[in-house]
Coordinates of N, CA and C and ligand atoms in Angstrom, one line a residue:
M1190 N -55.0 -120.1 -45.3 CA -54.4 -121.2 -44.5 C -55.3 -121.6 -43.4
R1191 N -55.7 -122.9 -43.3 CA -56.6 -123.4 -42.3 C -55.8 -124.4 -41.4
L1192 N -55.5 -123.9 -40.2 CA -54.6 -124.8 -39.4 C -55.3 -125.0 -38.0
V1193 N -55.0 -126.2 -37.4 CA -55.3 -126.5 -36.0 C -54.0 -126.5 -35.2
L1194 N -54.1 -125.9 -34.1 CA -52.9 -126.0 -33.2 C -53.2 -127.0 -32.0
L1195 N -52.3 -127.9 -31.9 CA -52.5 -129.0 -30.8 C -51.3 -128.9 -29.9
G1196 N -51.6 -129.3 -28.6 CA -50.5 -129.3 -27.6 C -51.2 -129.3 -26.3
P1197 N -50.4 -129.7 -25.3 CA -51.0 -129.7 -23.9 C -51.3 -128.3 -23.4
P1198 N -52.2 -128.2 -22.4 CA -52.4 -126.8 -21.8 C -51.0 -126.3 -21.4
G1199 N -50.8 -125.0 -21.6 CA -49.5 -124.4 -21.2 C -48.4 -124.6 -22.2
A1200 N -48.7 -125.1 -23.3 CA -47.7 -125.4 -24.4 C -47.3 -124.1 -25.0
G1201 N -48.0 -123.0 -24.8 CA -47.7 -121.7 -25.4 C -48.4 -121.5 -26.8
K1202 N -49.4 -122.3 -27.0 CA -50.2 -122.2 -28.3 C -50.7 -120.8 -28.5
G1203 N -51.3 -120.2 -27.5 CA -51.9 -118.9 -27.6 C -50.9 -117.9 -28.0
T1204 N -49.7 -117.9 -27.4 CA -48.7 -116.9 -27.7 C -48.2 -117.1 -29.1
Q1205 N -48.0 -118.3 -29.5 CA -47.5 -118.6 -30.9 C -48.6 -118.3 -31.9
A1206 N -49.9 -118.6 -31.6 CA -51.0 -118.3 -32.5 C -51.1 -116.8 -32.8
A1207 N -50.9 -116.0 -31.8 CA -51.0 -114.5 -32.0 C -49.9 -114.1 -33.0
L1208 N -48.7 -114.6 -32.8 CA -47.6 -114.2 -33.8 C -47.9 -114.8 -35.2
L1209 N -48.3 -116.0 -35.2 CA -48.5 -116.6 -36.5 C -49.7 -115.9 -37.3
S1210 N -50.7 -115.6 -36.5 CA -51.9 -114.9 -37.0 C -51.5 -113.6 -37.8
E1211 N -50.6 -112.9 -37.2 CA -50.1 -111.6 -37.8 C -49.3 -112.0 -39.1
K1212 N -48.5 -113.0 -39.0 CA -47.6 -113.3 -40.2 C -48.4 -113.9 -41.3
L1213 N -49.4 -114.7 -41.0 CA -50.1 -115.4 -42.0 C -51.4 -114.7 -42.5
G1214 N -51.8 -113.7 -41.7 CA -52.9 -112.9 -42.1 C -54.3 -113.6 -41.9
V1215 N -54.3 -114.5 -41.0 CA -55.6 -115.2 -40.7 C -55.9 -115.1 -39.2
P1216 N -57.2 -115.1 -38.8 CA -57.5 -114.9 -37.4 C -57.1 -116.0 -36.5
H1217 N -56.7 -115.7 -35.3 CA -56.5 -116.6 -34.2 C -57.8 -116.9 -33.5
I1218 N -58.3 -118.1 -33.6 CA -59.6 -118.4 -32.9 C -59.3 -119.4 -31.8
S1219 N -59.4 -118.8 -30.5 CA -59.1 -119.6 -29.4 C -60.4 -119.9 -28.6
T1220 N -60.8 -121.2 -28.4 CA -62.0 -121.5 -27.7 C -61.9 -121.0 -26.2
G1221 N -60.7 -121.1 -25.6 CA -60.5 -120.7 -24.3 C -60.8 -119.2 -24.2
D1222 N -60.3 -118.4 -25.1 CA -60.5 -116.9 -25.2 C -62.0 -116.6 -25.4
L1223 N -62.6 -117.4 -26.3 CA -64.0 -117.1 -26.5 C -64.9 -117.4 -25.3
F1224 N -64.5 -118.5 -24.6 CA -65.2 -118.8 -23.3 C -65.0 -117.7 -22.3
R1225 N -63.7 -117.3 -22.2 CA -63.4 -116.2 -21.2 C -64.1 -114.9 -21.5
A1226 N -64.2 -114.6 -22.8 CA -64.9 -113.3 -23.1 C -66.4 -113.5 -22.8
N1227 N -67.0 -114.6 -23.0 CA -68.4 -114.9 -22.6 C -68.6 -114.8 -21.1
I1228 N -67.7 -115.4 -20.4 CA -67.8 -115.3 -18.9 C -67.7 -113.9 -18.5
G1229 N -66.8 -113.1 -19.0 CA -66.6 -111.7 -18.7 C -67.9 -110.9 -18.9
E1230 N -68.5 -111.2 -20.0 CA -69.8 -110.5 -20.4 C -71.0 -111.0 -19.7
G1231 N -70.9 -112.2 -19.0 CA -72.0 -112.8 -18.3 C -73.1 -113.3 -19.3
T1232 N -72.7 -113.8 -20.5 CA -73.7 -114.4 -21.4 C -74.1 -115.7 -20.9
P1233 N -75.3 -116.2 -21.4 CA -75.7 -117.6 -21.0 C -74.7 -118.6 -21.3
L1234 N -74.0 -118.5 -22.4 CA -72.9 -119.4 -22.8 C -71.8 -119.4 -21.7
G1235 N -71.4 -118.2 -21.3 CA -70.4 -118.0 -20.3 C -70.8 -118.7 -19.0
L1236 N -72.1 -118.4 -18.6 CA -72.5 -119.0 -17.4 C -72.5 -120.5 -17.4
E1237 N -72.8 -121.1 -18.6 CA -72.8 -122.5 -18.7 C -71.4 -123.1 -18.7
A1238 N -70.5 -122.4 -19.3 CA -69.1 -122.9 -19.4 C -68.3 -122.8 -18.1
K1239 N -68.6 -121.8 -17.3 CA -67.8 -121.4 -16.2 C -67.4 -122.5 -15.3
S1240 N -68.4 -123.3 -14.9 CA -68.2 -124.3 -13.8 C -67.2 -125.4 -14.4
Y1241 N -67.4 -125.7 -15.7 CA -66.5 -126.7 -16.3 C -65.1 -126.2 -16.3
I1242 N -64.9 -125.0 -16.7 CA -63.6 -124.4 -16.9 C -62.9 -124.3 -15.5
D1243 N -63.7 -123.8 -14.5 CA -63.1 -123.7 -13.2 C -62.6 -125.0 -12.6
A1244 N -63.3 -126.1 -13.0 CA -62.9 -127.4 -12.6 C -61.8 -128.1 -13.4
G1245 N -61.5 -127.4 -14.5 CA -60.5 -128.0 -15.4 C -61.0 -129.1 -16.4
K1246 N -62.4 -129.1 -16.4 CA -63.0 -130.2 -17.3 C -63.4 -129.6 -18.6
L1247 N -63.7 -130.4 -19.6 CA -64.1 -130.0 -20.9 C -65.5 -129.5 -20.8
V1248 N -65.8 -128.4 -21.4 CA -67.2 -127.9 -21.6 C -67.9 -128.9 -22.6
P1249 N -69.1 -129.2 -22.4 CA -69.8 -130.1 -23.3 C -69.6 -129.8 -24.8
T1250 N -69.4 -130.8 -25.6 CA -69.1 -130.7 -27.0 C -70.1 -129.9 -27.8
D1251 N -71.4 -130.2 -27.5 CA -72.5 -129.5 -28.3 C -72.4 -128.0 -28.1
V1252 N -72.1 -127.5 -26.9 CA -72.0 -126.1 -26.6 C -70.8 -125.5 -27.3
T1253 N -69.7 -126.2 -27.1 CA -68.4 -125.7 -27.7 C -68.5 -125.7 -29.2
A1254 N -69.0 -126.7 -29.8 CA -69.1 -126.8 -31.3 C -69.9 -125.8 -31.9
R1255 N -71.0 -125.4 -31.2 CA -71.9 -124.4 -31.7 C -71.2 -123.0 -31.7
M1256 N -70.4 -122.8 -30.6 CA -69.7 -121.6 -30.5 C -68.6 -121.5 -31.6
V1257 N -67.9 -122.6 -31.9 CA -66.9 -122.6 -32.9 C -67.6 -122.4 -34.3
E1258 N -68.7 -123.1 -34.5 CA -69.4 -123.0 -35.8 C -69.7 -121.5 -36.1
S1259 N -70.3 -120.8 -35.1 CA -70.7 -119.5 -35.4 C -69.5 -118.5 -35.6
R1260 N -68.4 -118.8 -34.9 CA -67.2 -118.0 -35.1 C -66.6 -118.2 -36.5
L1261 N -66.6 -119.5 -36.9 CA -66.0 -119.8 -38.2 C -66.8 -119.2 -39.4
A1262 N -68.1 -118.9 -39.1 CA -69.0 -118.3 -40.1 C -68.8 -116.8 -40.2
E1263 N -68.0 -116.2 -39.3 CA -67.7 -114.8 -39.5 C -66.8 -114.5 -40.7
P1264 N -67.0 -113.3 -41.3 CA -66.3 -113.1 -42.6 C -64.8 -113.2 -42.5
D1265 N -64.1 -112.8 -41.4 CA -62.7 -112.9 -41.4 C -62.1 -114.3 -41.5
A1266 N -62.9 -115.3 -41.1 CA -62.5 -116.7 -41.1 C -62.6 -117.3 -42.5
A1267 N -63.1 -116.5 -43.5 CA -63.2 -117.1 -44.8 C -61.9 -117.2 -45.5
A1268 N -60.9 -116.4 -45.0 CA -59.6 -116.4 -45.6 C -58.7 -117.5 -45.0
G1269 N -59.2 -118.1 -43.9 CA -58.5 -119.1 -43.1 C -58.5 -118.8 -41.7
F1270 N -57.8 -119.7 -40.9 CA -57.9 -119.5 -39.4 C -56.8 -120.3 -38.8
L1271 N -56.5 -119.9 -37.5 CA -55.6 -120.7 -36.7 C -56.5 -121.1 -35.5
L1272 N -56.9 -122.4 -35.5 CA -57.8 -122.8 -34.4 C -57.1 -123.4 -33.3
D1273 N -57.3 -122.7 -32.1 CA -56.5 -123.0 -30.9 C -57.4 -123.5 -29.8
G1274 N -57.4 -124.8 -29.4 CA -58.2 -125.3 -28.4 C -59.4 -126.1 -28.9
F1275 N -59.6 -126.1 -30.2 CA -60.6 -127.0 -30.8 C -60.0 -127.6 -32.1
P1276 N -60.2 -128.8 -32.3 CA -60.8 -129.8 -31.5 C -59.9 -130.3 -30.3
R1277 N -60.6 -130.8 -29.3 CA -59.9 -131.3 -28.1 C -60.2 -132.8 -27.9
T1278 N -61.0 -133.3 -28.7 CA -61.4 -134.7 -28.6 C -61.6 -135.2 -30.1
V1279 N -61.5 -136.6 -30.2 CA -61.7 -137.1 -31.6 C -63.1 -136.8 -32.0
E1280 N -64.1 -136.8 -31.1 CA -65.5 -136.4 -31.5 C -65.5 -135.0 -32.1
Q1281 N -64.8 -134.1 -31.4 CA -64.8 -132.7 -31.9 C -64.1 -132.6 -33.2
A1282 N -63.1 -133.4 -33.4 CA -62.3 -133.4 -34.7 C -63.3 -133.8 -35.8
D1283 N -64.1 -134.8 -35.6 CA -65.0 -135.3 -36.6 C -66.1 -134.2 -36.9
I1284 N -66.5 -133.5 -35.9 CA -67.4 -132.4 -36.1 C -66.8 -131.3 -37.0
L1285 N -65.5 -131.0 -36.7 CA -64.8 -130.0 -37.5 C -64.7 -130.4 -38.9
T1286 N -64.3 -131.7 -39.1 CA -64.2 -132.2 -40.5 C -65.5 -132.0 -41.3
E1287 N -66.6 -132.4 -40.6 CA -67.9 -132.3 -41.3 C -68.3 -130.8 -41.6
L1288 N -68.0 -130.0 -40.6 CA -68.3 -128.5 -40.7 C -67.6 -127.9 -41.9
L1289 N -66.3 -128.3 -42.1 CA -65.5 -127.8 -43.2 C -66.0 -128.4 -44.5
A1290 N -66.2 -129.7 -44.5 CA -66.6 -130.4 -45.7 C -67.9 -129.8 -46.2
A1291 N -68.8 -129.4 -45.4 CA -70.1 -128.8 -45.8 C -69.8 -127.6 -46.7
S1292 N -68.7 -126.9 -46.5 CA -68.3 -125.8 -47.4 C -67.2 -126.2 -48.4
D1293 N -67.0 -127.5 -48.6 CA -66.0 -128.0 -49.5 C -64.6 -127.6 -49.1
L1294 N -64.3 -127.5 -47.8 CA -63.0 -127.1 -47.3 C -62.3 -128.2 -46.5
N1295 N -61.0 -128.0 -46.4 CA -60.2 -129.0 -45.7 C -59.2 -128.2 -44.8
L1296 N -58.6 -128.9 -43.8 CA -57.5 -128.4 -43.0 C -56.3 -128.4 -43.9
D1297 N -55.4 -127.4 -43.8 CA -54.1 -127.5 -44.5 C -53.1 -128.2 -43.6
G1298 N -53.3 -128.3 -42.3 CA -52.3 -128.9 -41.5 C -52.7 -128.8 -40.0
V1299 N -52.0 -129.6 -39.2 CA -52.2 -129.5 -37.7 C -50.8 -129.4 -37.1
L1300 N -50.6 -128.2 -36.4 CA -49.3 -128.0 -35.7 C -49.4 -128.6 -34.4
N1301 N -48.4 -129.5 -34.1 CA -48.4 -130.1 -32.8 C -47.2 -129.6 -31.9
F1302 N -47.6 -128.8 -30.9 CA -46.5 -128.2 -30.1 C -46.1 -129.2 -29.0
R1303 N -44.9 -129.6 -29.1 CA -44.3 -130.6 -28.1 C -43.6 -129.9 -27.0
V1304 N -44.0 -130.2 -25.8 CA -43.4 -129.7 -24.6 C -43.5 -130.8 -23.5
S1305 N -42.5 -130.8 -22.6 CA -42.5 -131.8 -21.5 C -43.5 -131.3 -20.4
E1306 N -44.0 -132.2 -19.7 CA -45.0 -131.9 -18.6 C -44.4 -130.9 -17.6
D1307 N -43.1 -131.1 -17.2 CA -42.5 -130.2 -16.2 C -42.6 -128.7 -16.7
V1308 N -42.4 -128.5 -18.0 CA -42.4 -127.1 -18.5 C -43.8 -126.6 -18.6
V1309 N -44.8 -127.4 -18.9 CA -46.1 -126.8 -19.0 C -46.7 -126.5 -17.6
V1310 N -46.3 -127.3 -16.6 CA -46.8 -127.0 -15.2 C -46.2 -125.7 -14.8
E1311 N -44.9 -125.5 -15.0 CA -44.2 -124.3 -14.7 C -44.8 -123.1 -15.3
R1312 N -45.1 -123.2 -16.6 CA -45.6 -122.1 -17.4 C -47.0 -121.7 -16.9
M1313 N -47.8 -122.7 -16.6 CA -49.2 -122.4 -16.1 C -49.2 -121.8 -14.7
L1314 N -48.3 -122.3 -13.8 CA -48.3 -121.7 -12.5 C -47.8 -120.2 -12.5
S1315 N -47.0 -119.9 -13.5 CA -46.4 -118.6 -13.6 C -47.4 -117.6 -14.2
R1316 N -48.4 -118.0 -15.0 CA -49.3 -117.0 -15.7 C -50.4 -116.6 -14.8
G1317 N -50.8 -117.4 -13.8 CA -51.7 -117.0 -12.7 C -53.2 -116.8 -13.2
R1318 N -53.6 -117.5 -14.2 CA -55.0 -117.4 -14.6 C -55.9 -118.1 -13.6
A1319 N -57.2 -117.7 -13.5 CA -58.1 -118.3 -12.5 C -58.1 -119.8 -12.4
D1320 N -58.0 -120.4 -13.6 CA -58.0 -121.9 -13.6 C -56.6 -122.5 -13.6
D1321 N -55.6 -121.8 -13.2 CA -54.3 -122.2 -13.2 C -53.8 -122.6 -11.8
N1322 N -54.6 -123.2 -10.9 CA -54.1 -123.7 -9.7 C -53.7 -125.2 -9.8
E1323 N -53.0 -125.7 -8.8 CA -52.3 -127.0 -9.0 C -53.3 -128.1 -9.3
E1324 N -54.4 -128.1 -8.6 CA -55.4 -129.2 -8.8 C -56.0 -129.2 -10.2
T1325 N -56.4 -128.0 -10.6 CA -57.0 -127.9 -11.9 C -56.0 -128.2 -13.0
I1326 N -54.8 -127.8 -12.8 CA -53.8 -128.1 -13.8 C -53.6 -129.6 -14.0
R1327 N -53.6 -130.3 -12.8 CA -53.5 -131.8 -12.9 C -54.7 -132.4 -13.6
T1328 N -55.9 -131.9 -13.4 CA -57.1 -132.4 -14.1 C -56.9 -132.1 -15.6
R1329 N -56.5 -130.9 -15.9 CA -56.4 -130.6 -17.4 C -55.4 -131.4 -18.1
L1330 N -54.3 -131.7 -17.4 CA -53.2 -132.6 -18.0 C -53.8 -134.0 -18.2
G1331 N -54.6 -134.4 -17.3 CA -55.2 -135.8 -17.4 C -56.2 -135.8 -18.6
V1332 N -57.0 -134.7 -18.7 CA -57.9 -134.6 -19.8 C -57.1 -134.6 -21.2
Y1333 N -56.0 -133.9 -21.2 CA -55.2 -133.8 -22.4 C -54.7 -135.2 -22.7
R1334 N -54.1 -135.9 -21.8 CA -53.6 -137.2 -22.0 C -54.7 -138.2 -22.6
D1335 N -55.8 -138.2 -21.9 CA -56.9 -139.2 -22.2 C -57.7 -138.8 -23.5
E1336 N -57.9 -137.5 -23.7 CA -58.9 -137.1 -24.7 C -58.3 -136.4 -25.9
T1337 N -57.2 -135.6 -25.6 CA -56.7 -134.8 -26.7 C -55.5 -135.4 -27.4
A1338 N -54.6 -136.0 -26.6 CA -53.4 -136.6 -27.3 C -53.8 -137.6 -28.4
P1339 N -54.9 -138.4 -28.2 CA -55.2 -139.3 -29.4 C -55.4 -138.6 -30.7
L1340 N -55.6 -137.3 -30.7 CA -55.8 -136.6 -31.9 C -54.5 -136.6 -32.8
I1341 N -53.3 -136.8 -32.1 CA -52.1 -136.8 -32.9 C -52.1 -138.0 -33.9
E1342 N -52.6 -139.1 -33.4 CA -52.7 -140.3 -34.2 C -53.8 -140.1 -35.2
H1343 N -54.9 -139.5 -34.7 CA -56.1 -139.3 -35.6 C -55.7 -138.5 -36.8
Y1344 N -54.9 -137.4 -36.7 CA -54.6 -136.6 -37.8 C -53.5 -137.1 -38.6
G1345 N -52.7 -138.1 -38.1 CA -51.7 -138.8 -38.9 C -50.8 -137.9 -39.7
D1346 N -50.8 -138.1 -41.0 CA -49.9 -137.3 -41.9 C -50.1 -135.8 -41.9
A1347 N -51.2 -135.4 -41.4 CA -51.4 -133.9 -41.4 C -50.7 -133.2 -40.3
I1348 N -50.1 -134.0 -39.4 CA -49.4 -133.4 -38.2 C -48.0 -132.8 -38.6
I1349 N -47.8 -131.6 -38.2 CA -46.5 -130.9 -38.3 C -46.0 -130.7 -36.9
E1350 N -44.9 -131.4 -36.6 CA -44.3 -131.3 -35.3 C -43.5 -130.0 -35.0
I1351 N -43.7 -129.4 -33.9 CA -43.0 -128.2 -33.5 C -42.4 -128.4 -32.1
K1352 N -41.1 -128.3 -32.0 CA -40.4 -128.4 -30.7 C -40.7 -127.1 -29.9
A1353 N -41.5 -127.1 -28.9 CA -42.1 -125.9 -28.3 C -41.4 -125.5 -27.0
E1354 N -40.2 -125.9 -26.8 CA -39.4 -125.4 -25.6 C -38.4 -124.4 -26.0
G1355 N -38.1 -123.4 -25.2 CA -37.1 -122.4 -25.6 C -37.8 -121.1 -25.6
E1356 N -37.1 -120.1 -26.4 CA -37.6 -118.8 -26.5 C -38.8 -118.7 -27.4
V1357 N -39.7 -117.7 -27.1 CA -40.9 -117.5 -27.9 C -40.5 -117.3 -29.4
A1358 N -39.5 -116.4 -29.7 CA -39.2 -116.0 -31.1 C -38.6 -117.3 -31.8
E1359 N -37.8 -118.0 -31.1 CA -37.2 -119.2 -31.7 C -38.3 -120.2 -32.1
I1360 N -39.2 -120.4 -31.2 CA -40.3 -121.4 -31.5 C -41.1 -120.9 -32.7
N1361 N -41.4 -119.6 -32.7 CA -42.1 -119.0 -33.8 C -41.4 -119.3 -35.2
D1362 N -40.1 -119.1 -35.2 CA -39.3 -119.3 -36.4 C -39.4 -120.8 -36.8
R1363 N -39.4 -121.7 -35.8 CA -39.5 -123.1 -36.1 C -40.8 -123.4 -36.7
A1364 N -41.9 -122.8 -36.2 CA -43.2 -123.0 -36.7 C -43.4 -122.5 -38.1
L1365 N -42.8 -121.3 -38.4 CA -42.9 -120.8 -39.8 C -42.1 -121.6 -40.7
A1366 N -40.9 -122.0 -40.3 CA -40.1 -122.9 -41.2 C -40.8 -124.2 -41.5
A1367 N -41.4 -124.8 -40.4 CA -42.1 -126.0 -40.6 C -43.3 -125.9 -41.6
L1368 N -44.0 -124.7 -41.5 CA -45.1 -124.5 -42.4 C -44.7 -124.3 -43.9
K1369 N -43.5 -123.8 -44.1 CA -43.0 -123.5 -45.4 C -42.6 -124.8 -46.1
S1370 N -42.0 -125.8 -45.3 CA -41.5 -127.0 -45.9 C -42.6 -128.0 -46.2
Ligands
LIG335 P1 -55.3 -124.3 -21.9 O1 -54.7 -124.3 -23.3 O2 -54.3 -123.7 -20.9 O3 -55.9 -125.5 -21.5 P2 -57.6 -122.9 -22.9 O4 -57.8 -121.4 -22.8 O5 -57.4 -123.5 -24.2 O6 -56.4 -123.2 -21.9 O7 -58.9 -123.6 -22.3 C1 -59.4 -123.3 -21.0 C2 -60.6 -124.2 -20.7 O8 -61.6 -123.9 -21.6 C3 -60.4 -125.7 -20.8 O9 -59.8 -126.2 -19.6 C4 -61.8 -126.2 -21.0 O10 -62.5 -126.1 -19.8 C5 -62.4 -125.1 -21.9 N1 -62.3 -125.5 -23.3 C6 -61.5 -124.9 -24.2 N2 -61.6 -125.5 -25.4 C7 -62.5 -126.5 -25.3 C8 -63.0 -127.5 -26.1 N3 -62.6 -127.6 -27.4 N4 -63.9 -128.4 -25.6 C9 -64.3 -128.3 -24.4 N5 -63.8 -127.4 -23.5 C10 -62.9 -126.5 -23.9

């Protein structure tokens, strides 16, 4: 199963992806986690990405796409994947489509996690990550509205809507049910 997870920052995509990954038997690939691992290890990629992430801005697409391409080439992703945090722009979506097409592959669907802005701000402020201060959160929500939300229309019929407010387990049940139907 090859799925993209969409939704605003703080929508709980990472939490849901971890649960879905176990149930579907495909890896959870999170660009945010990959960047944070690189920052932690002090790699050149991490050094390049850090200033953008700290400011709540998007890391340049060429850097991000190269990182995703090499992750998708790892053996565990041959069975499928849950892509969380990529694509974040229509340009990145086109890159992903081409990348998959080069191996004769397609996405099976795009899960869109729907949450109100009040809930996402509350969730981000409570998790206390380095880039979760109020100013950065505002920047990231603006980037989401301007650059990422247009992907909902871009993916059209491939979109599977998930109501992402409420309990973690309840949201997970909804996502699994939506994938079955
Ligand atoms: P959140 O879902 O809360 O926004 P992520 O862990 O997905 O958190 O992303 C954290 C940061 O990593 C983003 O604010 C951005 O700076 C960078 N990032 C993640 N994915 C991408 C991407 N596809 N393109 C550019 N930058 C990205």
